Short mmCIF file of C-alpha atoms in Angstrom, two decimals:
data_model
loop_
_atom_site.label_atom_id
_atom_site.label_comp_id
_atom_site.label_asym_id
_atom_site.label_seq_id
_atom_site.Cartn_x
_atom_site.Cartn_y
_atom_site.Cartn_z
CA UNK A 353 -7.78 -50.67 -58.84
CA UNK A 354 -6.52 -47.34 -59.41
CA UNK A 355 -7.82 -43.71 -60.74
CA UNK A 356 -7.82 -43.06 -64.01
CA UNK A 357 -4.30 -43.24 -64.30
CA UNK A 358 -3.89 -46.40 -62.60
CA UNK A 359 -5.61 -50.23 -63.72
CA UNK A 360 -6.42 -52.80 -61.84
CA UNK A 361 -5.89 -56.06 -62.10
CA UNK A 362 -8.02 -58.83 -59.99
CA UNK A 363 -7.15 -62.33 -59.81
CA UNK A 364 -9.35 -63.77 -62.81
CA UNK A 365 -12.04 -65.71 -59.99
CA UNK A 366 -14.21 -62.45 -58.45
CA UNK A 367 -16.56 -65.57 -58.27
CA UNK A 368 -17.34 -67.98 -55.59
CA UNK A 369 -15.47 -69.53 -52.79
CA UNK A 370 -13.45 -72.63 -54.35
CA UNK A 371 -13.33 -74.57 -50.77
CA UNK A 372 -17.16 -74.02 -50.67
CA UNK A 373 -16.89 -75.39 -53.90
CA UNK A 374 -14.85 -78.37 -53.38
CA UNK A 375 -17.00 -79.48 -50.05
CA UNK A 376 -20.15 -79.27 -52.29
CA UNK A 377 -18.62 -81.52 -55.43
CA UNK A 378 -17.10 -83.79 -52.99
CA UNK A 379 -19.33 -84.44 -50.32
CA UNK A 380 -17.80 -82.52 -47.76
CA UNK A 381 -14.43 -84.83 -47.57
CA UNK A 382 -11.89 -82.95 -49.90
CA UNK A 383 -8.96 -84.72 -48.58
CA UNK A 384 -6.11 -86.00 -50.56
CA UNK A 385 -6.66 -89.63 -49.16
CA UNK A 386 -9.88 -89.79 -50.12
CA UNK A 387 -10.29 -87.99 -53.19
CA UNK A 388 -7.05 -87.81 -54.66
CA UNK A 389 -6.35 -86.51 -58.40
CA UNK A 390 -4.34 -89.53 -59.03
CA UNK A 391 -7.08 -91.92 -58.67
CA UNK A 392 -8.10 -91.83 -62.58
CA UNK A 393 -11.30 -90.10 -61.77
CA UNK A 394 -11.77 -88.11 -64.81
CA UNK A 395 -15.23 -87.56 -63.87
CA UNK A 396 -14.57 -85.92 -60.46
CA UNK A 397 -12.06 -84.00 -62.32
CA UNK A 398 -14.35 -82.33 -64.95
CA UNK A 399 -17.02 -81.81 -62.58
CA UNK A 400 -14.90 -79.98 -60.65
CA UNK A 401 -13.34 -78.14 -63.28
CA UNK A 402 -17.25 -76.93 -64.61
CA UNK A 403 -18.08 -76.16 -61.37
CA UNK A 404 -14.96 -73.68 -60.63
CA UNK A 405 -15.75 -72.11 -64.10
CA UNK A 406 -19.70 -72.01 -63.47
CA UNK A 407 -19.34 -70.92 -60.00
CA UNK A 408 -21.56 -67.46 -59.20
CA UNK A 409 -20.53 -63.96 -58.52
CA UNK A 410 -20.31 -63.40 -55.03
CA UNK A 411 -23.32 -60.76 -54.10
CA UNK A 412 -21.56 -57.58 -54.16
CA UNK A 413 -19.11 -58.31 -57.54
CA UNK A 414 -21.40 -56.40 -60.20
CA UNK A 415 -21.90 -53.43 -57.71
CA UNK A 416 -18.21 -53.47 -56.56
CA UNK A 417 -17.38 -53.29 -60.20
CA UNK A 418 -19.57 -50.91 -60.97
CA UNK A 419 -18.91 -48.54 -58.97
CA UNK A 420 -15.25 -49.17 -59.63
CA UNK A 421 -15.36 -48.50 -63.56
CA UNK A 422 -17.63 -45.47 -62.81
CA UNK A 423 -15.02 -43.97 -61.34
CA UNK A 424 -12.50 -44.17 -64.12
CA UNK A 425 -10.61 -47.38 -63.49
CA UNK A 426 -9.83 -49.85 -66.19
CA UNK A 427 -10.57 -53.50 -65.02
CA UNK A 428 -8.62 -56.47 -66.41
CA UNK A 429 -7.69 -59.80 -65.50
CA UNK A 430 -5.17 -62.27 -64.91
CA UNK A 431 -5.87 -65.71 -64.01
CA UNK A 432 -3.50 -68.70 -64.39
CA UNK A 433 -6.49 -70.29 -65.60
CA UNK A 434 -5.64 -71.38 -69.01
CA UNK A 435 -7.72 -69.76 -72.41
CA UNK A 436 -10.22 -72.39 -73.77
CA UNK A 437 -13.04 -71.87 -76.59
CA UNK A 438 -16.19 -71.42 -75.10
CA UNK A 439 -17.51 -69.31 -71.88
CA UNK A 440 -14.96 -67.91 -69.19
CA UNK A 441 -16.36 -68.21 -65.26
CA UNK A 442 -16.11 -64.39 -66.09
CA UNK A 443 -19.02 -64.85 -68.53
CA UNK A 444 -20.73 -67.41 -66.42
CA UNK A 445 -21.12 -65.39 -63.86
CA UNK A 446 -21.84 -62.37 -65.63
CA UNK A 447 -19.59 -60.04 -65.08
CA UNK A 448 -17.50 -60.37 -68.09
CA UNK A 449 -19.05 -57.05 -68.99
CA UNK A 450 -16.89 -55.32 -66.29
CA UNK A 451 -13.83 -55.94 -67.58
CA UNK A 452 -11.64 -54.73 -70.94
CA UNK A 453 -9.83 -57.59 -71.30
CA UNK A 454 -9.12 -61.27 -69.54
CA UNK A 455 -5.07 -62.10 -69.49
CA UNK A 456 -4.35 -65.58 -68.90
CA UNK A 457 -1.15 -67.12 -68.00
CA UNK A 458 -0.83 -68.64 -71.23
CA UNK A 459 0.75 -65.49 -72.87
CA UNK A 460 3.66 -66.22 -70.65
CA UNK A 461 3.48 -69.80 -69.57
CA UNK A 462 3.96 -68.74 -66.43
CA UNK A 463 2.64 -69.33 -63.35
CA UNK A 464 1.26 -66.32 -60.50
CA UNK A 465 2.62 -65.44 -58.53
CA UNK A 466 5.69 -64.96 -61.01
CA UNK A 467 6.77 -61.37 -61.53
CA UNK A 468 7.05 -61.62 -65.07
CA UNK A 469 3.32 -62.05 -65.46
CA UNK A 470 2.26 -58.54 -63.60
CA UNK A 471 4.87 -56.54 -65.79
CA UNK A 472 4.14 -58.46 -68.71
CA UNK A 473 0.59 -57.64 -68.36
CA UNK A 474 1.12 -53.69 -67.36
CA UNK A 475 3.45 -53.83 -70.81
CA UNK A 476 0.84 -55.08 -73.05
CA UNK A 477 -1.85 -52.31 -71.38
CA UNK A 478 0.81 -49.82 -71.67
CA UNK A 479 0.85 -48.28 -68.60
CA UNK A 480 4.13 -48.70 -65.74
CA UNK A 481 3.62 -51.77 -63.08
CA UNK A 482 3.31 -48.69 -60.64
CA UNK A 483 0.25 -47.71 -62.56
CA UNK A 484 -2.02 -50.81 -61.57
CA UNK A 485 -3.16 -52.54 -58.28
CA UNK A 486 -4.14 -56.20 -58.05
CA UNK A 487 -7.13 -56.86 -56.56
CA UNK A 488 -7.27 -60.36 -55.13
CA UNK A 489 -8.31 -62.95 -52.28
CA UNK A 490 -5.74 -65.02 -52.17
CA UNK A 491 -2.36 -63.40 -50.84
CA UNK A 492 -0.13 -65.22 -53.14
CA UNK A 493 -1.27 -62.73 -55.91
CA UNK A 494 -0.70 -59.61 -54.00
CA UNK A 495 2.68 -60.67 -52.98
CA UNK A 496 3.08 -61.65 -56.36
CA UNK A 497 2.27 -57.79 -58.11
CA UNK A 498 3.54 -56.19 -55.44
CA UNK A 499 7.04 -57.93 -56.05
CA UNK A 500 6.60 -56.35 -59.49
CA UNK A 501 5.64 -52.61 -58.49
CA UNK A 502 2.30 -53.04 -58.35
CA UNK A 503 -0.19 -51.40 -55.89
CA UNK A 504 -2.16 -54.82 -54.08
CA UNK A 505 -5.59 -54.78 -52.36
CA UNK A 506 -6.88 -57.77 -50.73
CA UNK A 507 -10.29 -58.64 -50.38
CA UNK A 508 -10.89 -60.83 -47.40
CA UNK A 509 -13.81 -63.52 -47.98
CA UNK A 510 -14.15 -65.88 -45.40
CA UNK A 511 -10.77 -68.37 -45.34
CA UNK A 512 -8.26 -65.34 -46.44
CA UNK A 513 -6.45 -63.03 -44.47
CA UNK A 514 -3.53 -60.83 -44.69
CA UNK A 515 -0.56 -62.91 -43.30
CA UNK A 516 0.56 -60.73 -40.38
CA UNK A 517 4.72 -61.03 -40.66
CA UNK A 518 7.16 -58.80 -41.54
CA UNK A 519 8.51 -61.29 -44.25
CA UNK A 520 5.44 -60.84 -46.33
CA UNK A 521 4.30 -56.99 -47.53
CA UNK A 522 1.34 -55.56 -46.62
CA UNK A 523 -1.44 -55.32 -49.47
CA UNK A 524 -2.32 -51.05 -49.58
CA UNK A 525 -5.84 -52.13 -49.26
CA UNK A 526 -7.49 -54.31 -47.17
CA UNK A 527 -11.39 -55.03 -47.66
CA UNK A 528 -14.02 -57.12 -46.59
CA UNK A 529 -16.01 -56.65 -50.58
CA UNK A 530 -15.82 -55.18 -53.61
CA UNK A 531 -18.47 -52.55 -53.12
CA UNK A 532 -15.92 -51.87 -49.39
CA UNK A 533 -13.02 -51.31 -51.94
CA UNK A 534 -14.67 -48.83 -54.49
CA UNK A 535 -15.92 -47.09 -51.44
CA UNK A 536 -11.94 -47.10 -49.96
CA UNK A 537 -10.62 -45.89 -53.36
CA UNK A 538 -13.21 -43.14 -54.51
#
């Protein structure tokens, strides 16, 4: 997230914990032994692909963004979810509102934390890579945009943390919410 002159960019999921998730739809053993993709379960599979897209917003996301648009920053997305017809876990949760439009890696087939993606995305707002942060709890897509000039803030829910080396940068930001990083950027 950025002033005016800078957009932000947040990982496409500002919506529940997917390891909370994943103990919930499988009983609280989501190992690969026992609950493997390869097993032919096509029901475990959809359930767990409606409950990652149905998942809610965690309790400060509407504020957080919010406050964040008040101030002048343009909020997009970028998920390597693919686009389907019907409701985004943006819109299930609400918060679709919030943002001015929802990239997917399908424009690039592509995978995050490829660089291509950020700058392809800051091309098709128009503004420079250095001109956007991603916003993001997982540190694979700060390391990702930062590769490609981008600004990164990581917002630690419970399970992510910055990875304290020197091989891996820094993200700018470092909050514990939402609502925390509006306040850190105003």
């Amino acid at each position: 997230m950025v002033q005016p002159a800078r957009h932000v960019l947040d990982g496409g999921h500002p919506v529940g914990d997917v390891r909370r998730l994943l103990h919930a739809r499988t009983g609280g053993a989501a190992d690969a032994r026992r609950h493997s993709w390869d097993t032919g379960d096509r029901g475990r599979s959809r359930r767990l692909a409606h409950g990652m897209r149905t998942m809610p917003a965690h309790t400060d996301v509407a504020e957080g963004l919010a406050a964040l648009r008040a101030q002048g920053y343009r909020l997009v997305t970028l998920t390597n979810s693919p686009t389907g017809s019907g409701a985004t876990p943006l819109d299930n949760a609400g918060v679709a509102e919030f943002f001015e439009k929802q990239f997917s890696v399908d424009t690039w087939r592509l995978f995050k934390p490829a660089r291509q993606l950020y700058t392809g995305t800051a091309e098709a707002l128009g503004v420079a890579p250095s001109q956007c942060m991603m916003v993001a709890a997982h540190p694979w897509d700060t390391m990702g945009a930062q590769s490609a000039g981008f600004g990164a803030a990581l917002i630690t829910r419970p399970g992510n943390a910055p990875l304290p080396t020197r091989e891996v940068p820094a993200p700018d930001v470092v909050a514990a919410d939402l609502r925390e990083l509006a306040d850190r950027l105003s």
